[in-house]
PDB file of C-alpha atoms in Angstrom:
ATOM      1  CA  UNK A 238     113.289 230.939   6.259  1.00  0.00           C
ATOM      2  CA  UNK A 239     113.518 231.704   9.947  1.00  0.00           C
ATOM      3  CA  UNK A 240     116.862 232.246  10.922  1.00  0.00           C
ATOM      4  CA  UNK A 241     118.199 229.436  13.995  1.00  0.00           C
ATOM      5  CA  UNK A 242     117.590 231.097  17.540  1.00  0.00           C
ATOM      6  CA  UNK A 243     120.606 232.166  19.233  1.00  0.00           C
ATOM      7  CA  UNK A 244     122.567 229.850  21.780  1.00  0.00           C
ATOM      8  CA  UNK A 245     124.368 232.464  22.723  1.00  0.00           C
ATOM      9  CA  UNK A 246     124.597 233.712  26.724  1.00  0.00           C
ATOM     10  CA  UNK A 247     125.282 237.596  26.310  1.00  0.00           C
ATOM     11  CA  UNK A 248     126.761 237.032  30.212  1.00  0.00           C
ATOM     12  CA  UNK A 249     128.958 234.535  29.247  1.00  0.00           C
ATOM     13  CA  UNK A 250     130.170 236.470  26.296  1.00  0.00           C
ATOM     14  CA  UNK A 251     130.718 239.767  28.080  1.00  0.00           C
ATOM     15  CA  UNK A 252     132.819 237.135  30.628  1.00  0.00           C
ATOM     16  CA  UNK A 253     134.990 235.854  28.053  1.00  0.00           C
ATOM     17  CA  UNK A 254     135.843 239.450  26.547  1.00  0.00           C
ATOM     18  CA  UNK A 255     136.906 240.566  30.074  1.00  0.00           C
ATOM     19  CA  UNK A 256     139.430 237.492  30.227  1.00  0.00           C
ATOM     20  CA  UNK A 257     140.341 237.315  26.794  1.00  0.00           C
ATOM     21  CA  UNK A 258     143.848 239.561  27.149  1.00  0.00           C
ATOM     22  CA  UNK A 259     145.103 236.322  29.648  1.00  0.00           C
ATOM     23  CA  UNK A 260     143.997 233.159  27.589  1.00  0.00           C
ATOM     24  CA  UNK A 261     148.215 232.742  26.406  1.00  0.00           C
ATOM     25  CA  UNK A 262     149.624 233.274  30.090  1.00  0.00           C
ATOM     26  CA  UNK A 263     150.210 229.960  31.137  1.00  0.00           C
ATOM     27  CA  UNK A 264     150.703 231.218  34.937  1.00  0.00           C
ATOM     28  CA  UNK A 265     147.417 233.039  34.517  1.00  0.00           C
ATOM     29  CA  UNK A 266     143.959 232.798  34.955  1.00  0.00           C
ATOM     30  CA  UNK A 267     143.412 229.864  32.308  1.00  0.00           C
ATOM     31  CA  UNK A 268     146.135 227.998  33.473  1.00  0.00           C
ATOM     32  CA  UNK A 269     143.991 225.090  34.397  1.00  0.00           C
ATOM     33  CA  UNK A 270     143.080 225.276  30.612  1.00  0.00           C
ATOM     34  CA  UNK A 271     146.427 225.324  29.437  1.00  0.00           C
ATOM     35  CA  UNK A 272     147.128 222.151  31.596  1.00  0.00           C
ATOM     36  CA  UNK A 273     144.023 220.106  30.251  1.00  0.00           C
ATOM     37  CA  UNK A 274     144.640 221.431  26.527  1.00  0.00           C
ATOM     38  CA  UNK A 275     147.763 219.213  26.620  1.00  0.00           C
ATOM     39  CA  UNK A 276     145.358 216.194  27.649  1.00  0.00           C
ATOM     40  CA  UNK A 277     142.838 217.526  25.433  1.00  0.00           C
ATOM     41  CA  UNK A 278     145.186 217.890  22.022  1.00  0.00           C
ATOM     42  CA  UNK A 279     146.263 214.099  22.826  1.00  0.00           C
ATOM     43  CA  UNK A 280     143.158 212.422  22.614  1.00  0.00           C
ATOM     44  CA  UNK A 281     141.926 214.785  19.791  1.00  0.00           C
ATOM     45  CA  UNK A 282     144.985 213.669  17.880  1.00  0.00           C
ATOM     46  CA  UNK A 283     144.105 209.655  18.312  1.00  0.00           C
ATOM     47  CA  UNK A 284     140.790 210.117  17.769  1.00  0.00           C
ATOM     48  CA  UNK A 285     141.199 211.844  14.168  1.00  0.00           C
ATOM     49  CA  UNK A 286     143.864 209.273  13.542  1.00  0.00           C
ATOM     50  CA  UNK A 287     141.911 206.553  14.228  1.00  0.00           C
ATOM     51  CA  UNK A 288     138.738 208.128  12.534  1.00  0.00           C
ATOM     52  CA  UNK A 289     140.208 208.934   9.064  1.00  0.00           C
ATOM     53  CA  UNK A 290     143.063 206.233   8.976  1.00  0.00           C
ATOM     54  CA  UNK A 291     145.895 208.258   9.236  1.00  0.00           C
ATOM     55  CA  UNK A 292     149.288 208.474  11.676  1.00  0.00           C
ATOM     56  CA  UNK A 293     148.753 209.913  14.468  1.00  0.00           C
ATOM     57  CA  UNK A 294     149.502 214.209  14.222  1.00  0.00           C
ATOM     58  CA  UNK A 295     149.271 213.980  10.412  1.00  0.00           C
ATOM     59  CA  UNK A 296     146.286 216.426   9.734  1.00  0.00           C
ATOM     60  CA  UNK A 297     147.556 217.653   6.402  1.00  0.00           C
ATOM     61  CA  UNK A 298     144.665 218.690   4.218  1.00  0.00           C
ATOM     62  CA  UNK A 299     141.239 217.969   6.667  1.00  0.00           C
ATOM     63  CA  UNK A 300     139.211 220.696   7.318  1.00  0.00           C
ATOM     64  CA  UNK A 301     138.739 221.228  11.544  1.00  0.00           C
ATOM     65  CA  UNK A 302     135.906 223.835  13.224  1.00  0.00           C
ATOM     66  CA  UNK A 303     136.671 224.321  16.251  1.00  0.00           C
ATOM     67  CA  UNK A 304     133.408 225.962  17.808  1.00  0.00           C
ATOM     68  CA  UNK A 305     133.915 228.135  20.997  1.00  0.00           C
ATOM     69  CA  UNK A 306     138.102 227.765  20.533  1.00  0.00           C
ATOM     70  CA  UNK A 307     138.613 231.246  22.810  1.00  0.00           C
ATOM     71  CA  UNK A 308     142.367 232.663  22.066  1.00  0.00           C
ATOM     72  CA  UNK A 309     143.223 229.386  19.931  1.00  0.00           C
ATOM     73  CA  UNK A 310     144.638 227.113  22.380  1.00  0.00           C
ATOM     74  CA  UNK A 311     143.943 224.421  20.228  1.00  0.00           C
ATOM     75  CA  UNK A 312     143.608 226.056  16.874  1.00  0.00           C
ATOM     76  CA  UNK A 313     147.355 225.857  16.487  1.00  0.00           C
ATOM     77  CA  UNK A 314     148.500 222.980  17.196  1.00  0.00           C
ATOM     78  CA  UNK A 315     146.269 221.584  14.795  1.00  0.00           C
ATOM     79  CA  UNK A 316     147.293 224.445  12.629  1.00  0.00           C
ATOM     80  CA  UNK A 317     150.846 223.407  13.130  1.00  0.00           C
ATOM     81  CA  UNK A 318     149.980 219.773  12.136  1.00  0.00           C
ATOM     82  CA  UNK A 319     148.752 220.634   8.617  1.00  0.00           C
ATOM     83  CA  UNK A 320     145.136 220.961   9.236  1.00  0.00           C
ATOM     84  CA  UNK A 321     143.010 224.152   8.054  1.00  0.00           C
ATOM     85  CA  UNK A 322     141.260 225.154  10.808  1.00  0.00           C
ATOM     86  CA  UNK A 323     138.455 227.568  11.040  1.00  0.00           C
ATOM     87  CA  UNK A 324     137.976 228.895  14.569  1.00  0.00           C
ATOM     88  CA  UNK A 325     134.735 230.539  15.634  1.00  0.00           C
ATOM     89  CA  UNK A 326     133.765 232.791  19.331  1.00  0.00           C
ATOM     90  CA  UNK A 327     131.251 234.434  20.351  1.00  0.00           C
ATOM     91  CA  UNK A 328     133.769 236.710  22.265  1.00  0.00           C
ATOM     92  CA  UNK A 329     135.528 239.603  19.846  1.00  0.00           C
ATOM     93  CA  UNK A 330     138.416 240.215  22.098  1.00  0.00           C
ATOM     94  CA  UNK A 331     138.798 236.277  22.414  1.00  0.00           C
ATOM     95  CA  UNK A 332     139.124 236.442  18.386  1.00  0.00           C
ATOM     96  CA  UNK A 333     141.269 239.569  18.441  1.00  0.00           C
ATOM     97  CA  UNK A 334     143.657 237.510  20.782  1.00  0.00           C
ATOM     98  CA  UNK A 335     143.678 234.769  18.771  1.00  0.00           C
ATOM     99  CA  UNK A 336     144.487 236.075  15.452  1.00  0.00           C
ATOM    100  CA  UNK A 337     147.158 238.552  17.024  1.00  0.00           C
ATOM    101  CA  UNK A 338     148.957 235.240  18.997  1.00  0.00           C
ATOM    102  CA  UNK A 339     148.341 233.456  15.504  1.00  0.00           C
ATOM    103  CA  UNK A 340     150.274 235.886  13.723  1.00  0.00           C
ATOM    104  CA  UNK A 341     152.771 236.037  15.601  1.00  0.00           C
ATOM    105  CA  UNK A 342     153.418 232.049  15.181  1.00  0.00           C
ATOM    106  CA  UNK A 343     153.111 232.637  11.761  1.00  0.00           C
ATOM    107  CA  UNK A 344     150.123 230.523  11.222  1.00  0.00           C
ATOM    108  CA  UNK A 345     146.979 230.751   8.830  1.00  0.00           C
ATOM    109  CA  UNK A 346     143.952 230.056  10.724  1.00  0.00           C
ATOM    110  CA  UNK A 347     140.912 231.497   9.628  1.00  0.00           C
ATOM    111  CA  UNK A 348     139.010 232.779  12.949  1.00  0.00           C
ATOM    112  CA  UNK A 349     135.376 234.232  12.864  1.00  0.00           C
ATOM    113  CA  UNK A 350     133.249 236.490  15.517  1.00  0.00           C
ATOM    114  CA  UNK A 351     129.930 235.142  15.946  1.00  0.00           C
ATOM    115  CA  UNK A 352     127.925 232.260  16.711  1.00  0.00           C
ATOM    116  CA  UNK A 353     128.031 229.219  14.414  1.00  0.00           C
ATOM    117  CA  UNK A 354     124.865 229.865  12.716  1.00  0.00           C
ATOM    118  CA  UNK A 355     125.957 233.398  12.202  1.00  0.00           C
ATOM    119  CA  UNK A 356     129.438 232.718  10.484  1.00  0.00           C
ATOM    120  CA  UNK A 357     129.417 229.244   9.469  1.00  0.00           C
ATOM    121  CA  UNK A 358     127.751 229.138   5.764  1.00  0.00           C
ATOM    122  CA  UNK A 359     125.172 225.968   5.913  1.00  0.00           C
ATOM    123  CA  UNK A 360     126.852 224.512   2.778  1.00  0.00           C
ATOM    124  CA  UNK A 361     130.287 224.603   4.601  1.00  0.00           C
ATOM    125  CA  UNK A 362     131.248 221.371   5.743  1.00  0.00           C
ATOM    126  CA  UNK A 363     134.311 219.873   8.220  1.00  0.00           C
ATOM    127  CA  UNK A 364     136.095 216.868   8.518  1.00  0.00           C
ATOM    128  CA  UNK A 365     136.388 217.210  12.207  1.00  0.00           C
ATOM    129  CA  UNK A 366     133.822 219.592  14.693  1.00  0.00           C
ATOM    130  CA  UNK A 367     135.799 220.489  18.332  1.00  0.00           C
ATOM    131  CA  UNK A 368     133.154 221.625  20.815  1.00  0.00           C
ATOM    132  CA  UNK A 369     135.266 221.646  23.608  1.00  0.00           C
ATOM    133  CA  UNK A 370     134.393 223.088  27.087  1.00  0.00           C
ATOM    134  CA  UNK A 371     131.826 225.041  25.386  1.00  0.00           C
ATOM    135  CA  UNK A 372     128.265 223.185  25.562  1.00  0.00           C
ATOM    136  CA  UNK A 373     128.099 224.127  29.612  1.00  0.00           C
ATOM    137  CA  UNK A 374     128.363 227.892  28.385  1.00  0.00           C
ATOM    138  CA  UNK A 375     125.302 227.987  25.630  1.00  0.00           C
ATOM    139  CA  UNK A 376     121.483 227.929  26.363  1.00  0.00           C
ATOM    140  CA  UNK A 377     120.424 225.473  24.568  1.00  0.00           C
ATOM    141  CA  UNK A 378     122.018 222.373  23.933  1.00  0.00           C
ATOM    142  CA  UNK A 379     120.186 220.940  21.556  1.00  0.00           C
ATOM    143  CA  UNK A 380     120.046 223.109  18.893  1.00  0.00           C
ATOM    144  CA  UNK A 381     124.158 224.272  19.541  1.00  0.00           C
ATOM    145  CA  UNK A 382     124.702 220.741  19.155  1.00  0.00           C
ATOM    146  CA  UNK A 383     122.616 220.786  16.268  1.00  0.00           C
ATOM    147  CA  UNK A 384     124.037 223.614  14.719  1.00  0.00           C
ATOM    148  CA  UNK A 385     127.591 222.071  14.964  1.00  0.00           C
ATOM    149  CA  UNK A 386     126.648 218.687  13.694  1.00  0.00           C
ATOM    150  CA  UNK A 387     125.064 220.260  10.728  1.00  0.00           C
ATOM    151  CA  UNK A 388     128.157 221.401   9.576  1.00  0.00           C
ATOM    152  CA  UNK A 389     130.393 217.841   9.855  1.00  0.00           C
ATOM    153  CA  UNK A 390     131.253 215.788   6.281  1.00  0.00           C
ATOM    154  CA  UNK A 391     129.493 212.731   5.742  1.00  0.00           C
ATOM    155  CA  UNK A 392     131.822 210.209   8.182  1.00  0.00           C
ATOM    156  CA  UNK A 393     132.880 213.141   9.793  1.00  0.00           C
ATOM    157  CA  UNK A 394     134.088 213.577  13.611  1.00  0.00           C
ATOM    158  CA  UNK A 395     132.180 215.570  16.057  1.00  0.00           C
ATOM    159  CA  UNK A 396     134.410 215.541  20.007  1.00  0.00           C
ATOM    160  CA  UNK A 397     133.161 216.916  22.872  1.00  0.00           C
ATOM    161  CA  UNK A 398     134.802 218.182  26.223  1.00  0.00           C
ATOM    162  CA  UNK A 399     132.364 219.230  29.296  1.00  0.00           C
ATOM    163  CA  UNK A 400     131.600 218.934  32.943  1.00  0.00           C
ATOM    164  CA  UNK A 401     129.219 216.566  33.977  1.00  0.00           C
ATOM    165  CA  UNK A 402     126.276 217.867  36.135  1.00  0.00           C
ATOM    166  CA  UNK A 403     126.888 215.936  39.590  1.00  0.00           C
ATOM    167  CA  UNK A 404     127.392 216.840  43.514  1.00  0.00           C
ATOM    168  CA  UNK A 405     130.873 216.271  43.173  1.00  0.00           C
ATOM    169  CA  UNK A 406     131.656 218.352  39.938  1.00  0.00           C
ATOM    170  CA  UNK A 407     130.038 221.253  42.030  1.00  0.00           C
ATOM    171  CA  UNK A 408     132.510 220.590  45.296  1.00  0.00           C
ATOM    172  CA  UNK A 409     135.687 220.855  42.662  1.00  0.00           C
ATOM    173  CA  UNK A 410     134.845 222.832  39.443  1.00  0.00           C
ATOM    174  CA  UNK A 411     132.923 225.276  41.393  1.00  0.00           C
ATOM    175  CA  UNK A 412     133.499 225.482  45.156  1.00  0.00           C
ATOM    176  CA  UNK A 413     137.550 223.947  44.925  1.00  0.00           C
ATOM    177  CA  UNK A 414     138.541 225.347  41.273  1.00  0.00           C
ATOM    178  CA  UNK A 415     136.764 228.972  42.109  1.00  0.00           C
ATOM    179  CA  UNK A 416     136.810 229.544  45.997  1.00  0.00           C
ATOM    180  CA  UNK A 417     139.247 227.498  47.481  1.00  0.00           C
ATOM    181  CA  UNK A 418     141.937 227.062  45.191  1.00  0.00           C
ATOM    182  CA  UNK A 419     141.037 230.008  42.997  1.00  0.00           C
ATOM    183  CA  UNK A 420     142.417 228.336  39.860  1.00  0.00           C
ATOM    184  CA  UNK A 421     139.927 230.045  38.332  1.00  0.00           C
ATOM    185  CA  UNK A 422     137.421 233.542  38.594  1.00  0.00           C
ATOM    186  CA  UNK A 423     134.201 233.232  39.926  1.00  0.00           C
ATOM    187  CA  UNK A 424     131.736 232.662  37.921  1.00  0.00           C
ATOM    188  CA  UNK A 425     133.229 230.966  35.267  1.00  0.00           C
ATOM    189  CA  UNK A 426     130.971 227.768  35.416  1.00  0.00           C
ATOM    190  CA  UNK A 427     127.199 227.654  36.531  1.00  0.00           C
ATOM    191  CA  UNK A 428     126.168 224.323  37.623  1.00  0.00           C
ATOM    192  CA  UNK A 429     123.226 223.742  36.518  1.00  0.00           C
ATOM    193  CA  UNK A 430     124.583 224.411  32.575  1.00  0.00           C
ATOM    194  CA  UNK A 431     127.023 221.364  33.442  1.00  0.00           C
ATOM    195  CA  UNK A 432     125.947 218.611  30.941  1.00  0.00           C
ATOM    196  CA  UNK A 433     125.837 214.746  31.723  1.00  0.00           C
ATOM    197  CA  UNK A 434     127.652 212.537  29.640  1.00  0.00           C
ATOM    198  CA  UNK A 435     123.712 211.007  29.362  1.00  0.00           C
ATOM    199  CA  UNK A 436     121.922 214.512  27.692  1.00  0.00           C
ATOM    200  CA  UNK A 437     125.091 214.868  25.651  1.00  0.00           C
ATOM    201  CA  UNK A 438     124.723 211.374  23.806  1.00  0.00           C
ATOM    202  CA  UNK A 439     120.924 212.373  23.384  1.00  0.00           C
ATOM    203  CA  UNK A 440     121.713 215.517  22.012  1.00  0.00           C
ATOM    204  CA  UNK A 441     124.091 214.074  19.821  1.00  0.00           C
ATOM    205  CA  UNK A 442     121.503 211.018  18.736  1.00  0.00           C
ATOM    206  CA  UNK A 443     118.800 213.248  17.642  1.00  0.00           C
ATOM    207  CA  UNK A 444     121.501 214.922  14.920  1.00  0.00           C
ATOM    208  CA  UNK A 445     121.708 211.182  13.316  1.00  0.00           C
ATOM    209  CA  UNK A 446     125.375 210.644  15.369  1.00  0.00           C
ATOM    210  CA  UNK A 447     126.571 207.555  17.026  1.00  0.00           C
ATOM    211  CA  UNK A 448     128.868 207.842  20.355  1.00  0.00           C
ATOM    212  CA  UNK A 449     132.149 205.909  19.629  1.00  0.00           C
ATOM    213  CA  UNK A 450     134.349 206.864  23.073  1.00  0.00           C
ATOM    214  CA  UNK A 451     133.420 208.526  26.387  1.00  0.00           C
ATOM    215  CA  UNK A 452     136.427 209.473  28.578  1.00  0.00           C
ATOM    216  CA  UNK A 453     137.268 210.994  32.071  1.00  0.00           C
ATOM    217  CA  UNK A 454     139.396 213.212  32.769  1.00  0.00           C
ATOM    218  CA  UNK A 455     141.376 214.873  35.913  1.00  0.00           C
ATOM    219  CA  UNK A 456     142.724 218.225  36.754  1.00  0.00           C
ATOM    220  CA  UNK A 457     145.361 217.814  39.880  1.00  0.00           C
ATOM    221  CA  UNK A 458     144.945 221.383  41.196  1.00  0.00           C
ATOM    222  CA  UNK A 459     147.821 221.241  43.692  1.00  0.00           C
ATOM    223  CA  UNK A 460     150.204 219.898  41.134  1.00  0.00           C
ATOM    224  CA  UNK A 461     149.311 221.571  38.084  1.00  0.00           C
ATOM    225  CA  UNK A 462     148.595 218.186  36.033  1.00  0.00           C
ATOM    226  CA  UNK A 463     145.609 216.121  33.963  1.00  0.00           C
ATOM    227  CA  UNK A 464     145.151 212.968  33.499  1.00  0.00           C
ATOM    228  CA  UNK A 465     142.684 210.205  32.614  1.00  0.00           C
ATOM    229  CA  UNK A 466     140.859 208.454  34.849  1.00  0.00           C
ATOM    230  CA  UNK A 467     138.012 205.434  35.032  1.00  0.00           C
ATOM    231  CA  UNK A 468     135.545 208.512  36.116  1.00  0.00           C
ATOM    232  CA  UNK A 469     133.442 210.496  34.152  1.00  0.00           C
ATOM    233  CA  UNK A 470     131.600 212.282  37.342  1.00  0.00           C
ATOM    234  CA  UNK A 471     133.526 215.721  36.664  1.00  0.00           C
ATOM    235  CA  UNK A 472     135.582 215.974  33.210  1.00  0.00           C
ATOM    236  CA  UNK A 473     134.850 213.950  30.211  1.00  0.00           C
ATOM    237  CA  UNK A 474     135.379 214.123  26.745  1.00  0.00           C
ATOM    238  CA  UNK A 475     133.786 212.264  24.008  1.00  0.00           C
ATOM    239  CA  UNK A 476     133.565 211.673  20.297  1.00  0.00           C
ATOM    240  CA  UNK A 477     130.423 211.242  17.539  1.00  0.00           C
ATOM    241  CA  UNK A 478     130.309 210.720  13.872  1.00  0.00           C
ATOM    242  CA  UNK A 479     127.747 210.373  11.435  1.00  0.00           C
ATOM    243  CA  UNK A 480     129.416 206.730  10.325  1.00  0.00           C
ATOM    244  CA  UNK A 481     126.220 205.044  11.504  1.00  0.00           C
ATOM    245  CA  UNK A 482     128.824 202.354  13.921  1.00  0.00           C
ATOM    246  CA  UNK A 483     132.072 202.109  15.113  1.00  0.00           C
ATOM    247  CA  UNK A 484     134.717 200.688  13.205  1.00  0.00           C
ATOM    248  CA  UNK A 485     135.780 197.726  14.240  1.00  0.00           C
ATOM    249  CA  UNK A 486     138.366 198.709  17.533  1.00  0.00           C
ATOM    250  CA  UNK A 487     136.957 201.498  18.330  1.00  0.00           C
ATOM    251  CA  UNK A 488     136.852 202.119  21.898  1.00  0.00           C
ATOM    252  CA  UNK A 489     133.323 201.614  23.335  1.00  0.00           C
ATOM    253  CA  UNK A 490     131.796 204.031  26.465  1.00  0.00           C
ATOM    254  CA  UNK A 491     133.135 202.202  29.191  1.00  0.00           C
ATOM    255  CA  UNK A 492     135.299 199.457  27.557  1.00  0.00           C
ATOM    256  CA  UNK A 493     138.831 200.610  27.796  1.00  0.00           C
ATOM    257  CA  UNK A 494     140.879 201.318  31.344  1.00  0.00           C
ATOM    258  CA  UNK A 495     142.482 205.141  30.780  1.00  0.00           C
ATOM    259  CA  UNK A 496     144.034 205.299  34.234  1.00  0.00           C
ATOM    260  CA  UNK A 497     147.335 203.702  33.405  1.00  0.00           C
ATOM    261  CA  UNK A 498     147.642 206.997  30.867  1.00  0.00           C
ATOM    262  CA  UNK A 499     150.685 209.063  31.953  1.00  0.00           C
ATOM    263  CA  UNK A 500     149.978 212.567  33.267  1.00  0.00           C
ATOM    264  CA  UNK A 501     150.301 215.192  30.929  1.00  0.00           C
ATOM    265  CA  UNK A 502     152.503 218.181  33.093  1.00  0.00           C
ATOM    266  CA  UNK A 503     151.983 221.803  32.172  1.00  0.00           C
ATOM    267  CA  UNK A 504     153.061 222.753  28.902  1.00  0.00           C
ATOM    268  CA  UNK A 505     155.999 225.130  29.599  1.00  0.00           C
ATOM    269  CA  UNK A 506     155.742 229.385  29.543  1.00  0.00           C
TER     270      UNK A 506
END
């Protein structure tokens, strides 16, 4: 049996490494991150709940990859929740981070070095799949997504945060984020591995999964805070599942107004 090709970017991995001893300084370099992972954690949160019937932040007893999850930003929390999380990077000194910080909270979260089809067993299955701000790092969409989707329960939940590929995601995530405001080092994004919300849902289709929600989201530079908004032309996040349609409610692409969300401010240091 061949064994998958890699969608690894060695670059992007040696990157990662070199960052990997700031990911919990919320004043640091991933501060931007830290600001969105409160936005992010929300809507991961409803969207379980409202996947697998449950109240909202009760995760006791589903399984939860979360596939590119750096330090473990959002490893814990879920962690926290009652979930048992499996956490999986490319980047070694992004694991060794995570599983020291883990410790340290006194939490059990089972991290792996490697890429999914290296460390994920095929028979090993999830409740919930997290690729977030991942699929603009990896060469090959298609088969990453693949690989992930492979790996979800029958009714399970794939979500998805990226950048979209357009002129104006290149003015902020790139020139603003990098250059200008320098909320970020250069060379963290490339824009032509920015991913529209459009090649996403394919990628996602051809693995047998149906879109349910497609969102926008913010980052205020100059304030430090995300939010949602009506736009999906930078930031987005979506969700997939295997359930071949949505449940009845479930927000459609495009049918539900997110801009009256409150801001999320920056988690505190």
């Amino acid at each position: 049996m061949t064994a998958p090709a890699s969608t690894v970017r060695t670059d992007e991995v040696a990157r990662f490494n070199r960052l990997a001893a700031t990911w919990w300084n919320p004043a640091g370099p991933m501060r931007p991150l830290h600001v969105v992972n409160a936005l992010r954690l929300h809507y991961v949160l409803e969207q379980i709940a409202h996947h697998h019937r449950r109240p909202v932040g009760d995760l006791a007893g589903l399984r939860i990859a979360d596939i590119g999850c750096g330090a473990g930003l959002m490893c814990e929390p879920l962690a926290a929740r009652g979930a048992r999380v499996v956490g999986v990077d490319a980047a070694a000194k992004n694991i060794a981070a995570a599983r020291l910080h883990a410790a340290d909270s006194r939490l059990d979260i089972d991290y792996r070095v490697g890429e999914p089809a290296a460390v994920l067993p095929d028979a090993e299955s999830f409740d919930v799949v997290l690729l977030l701000e991942v699929v603009e790092h990896v060469d090959n969409l298609q088969d990453f997504v693949r690989q992930a989707a492979g790996h979800l329960k029958p009714g399970g939940l794939l979500l998805v945060s990226t950048i979209n590929r357009t002129p104006l995601s290149f003015v902020t995530a790139i020139a603003g984020a990098e250059y200008v405001f320098r909320l970020l080092p250069r060379g963290t994004h490339h824009w032509a591995q920015f991913v529209r919300p459009a090649e996403l849902e394919d990628a996602a289709r051809a693995c047998g999964l149906t879109q349910h929600d497609l969102r926008g989201m913010a980052y205020l530079p100059v304030v430090h805070r995300a939010r949602w908004t009506r736009s999906v032309s930078v930031n987005y996040i979506a969700s997939f599942s295997n359930t071949p349609r949505a449940r009845p409610g479930t927000t459609l692409r495009g049918s539900r107004d997110h801009a009256d969300t409150p801001d999320l401010r920056e988690p505190s240091g």
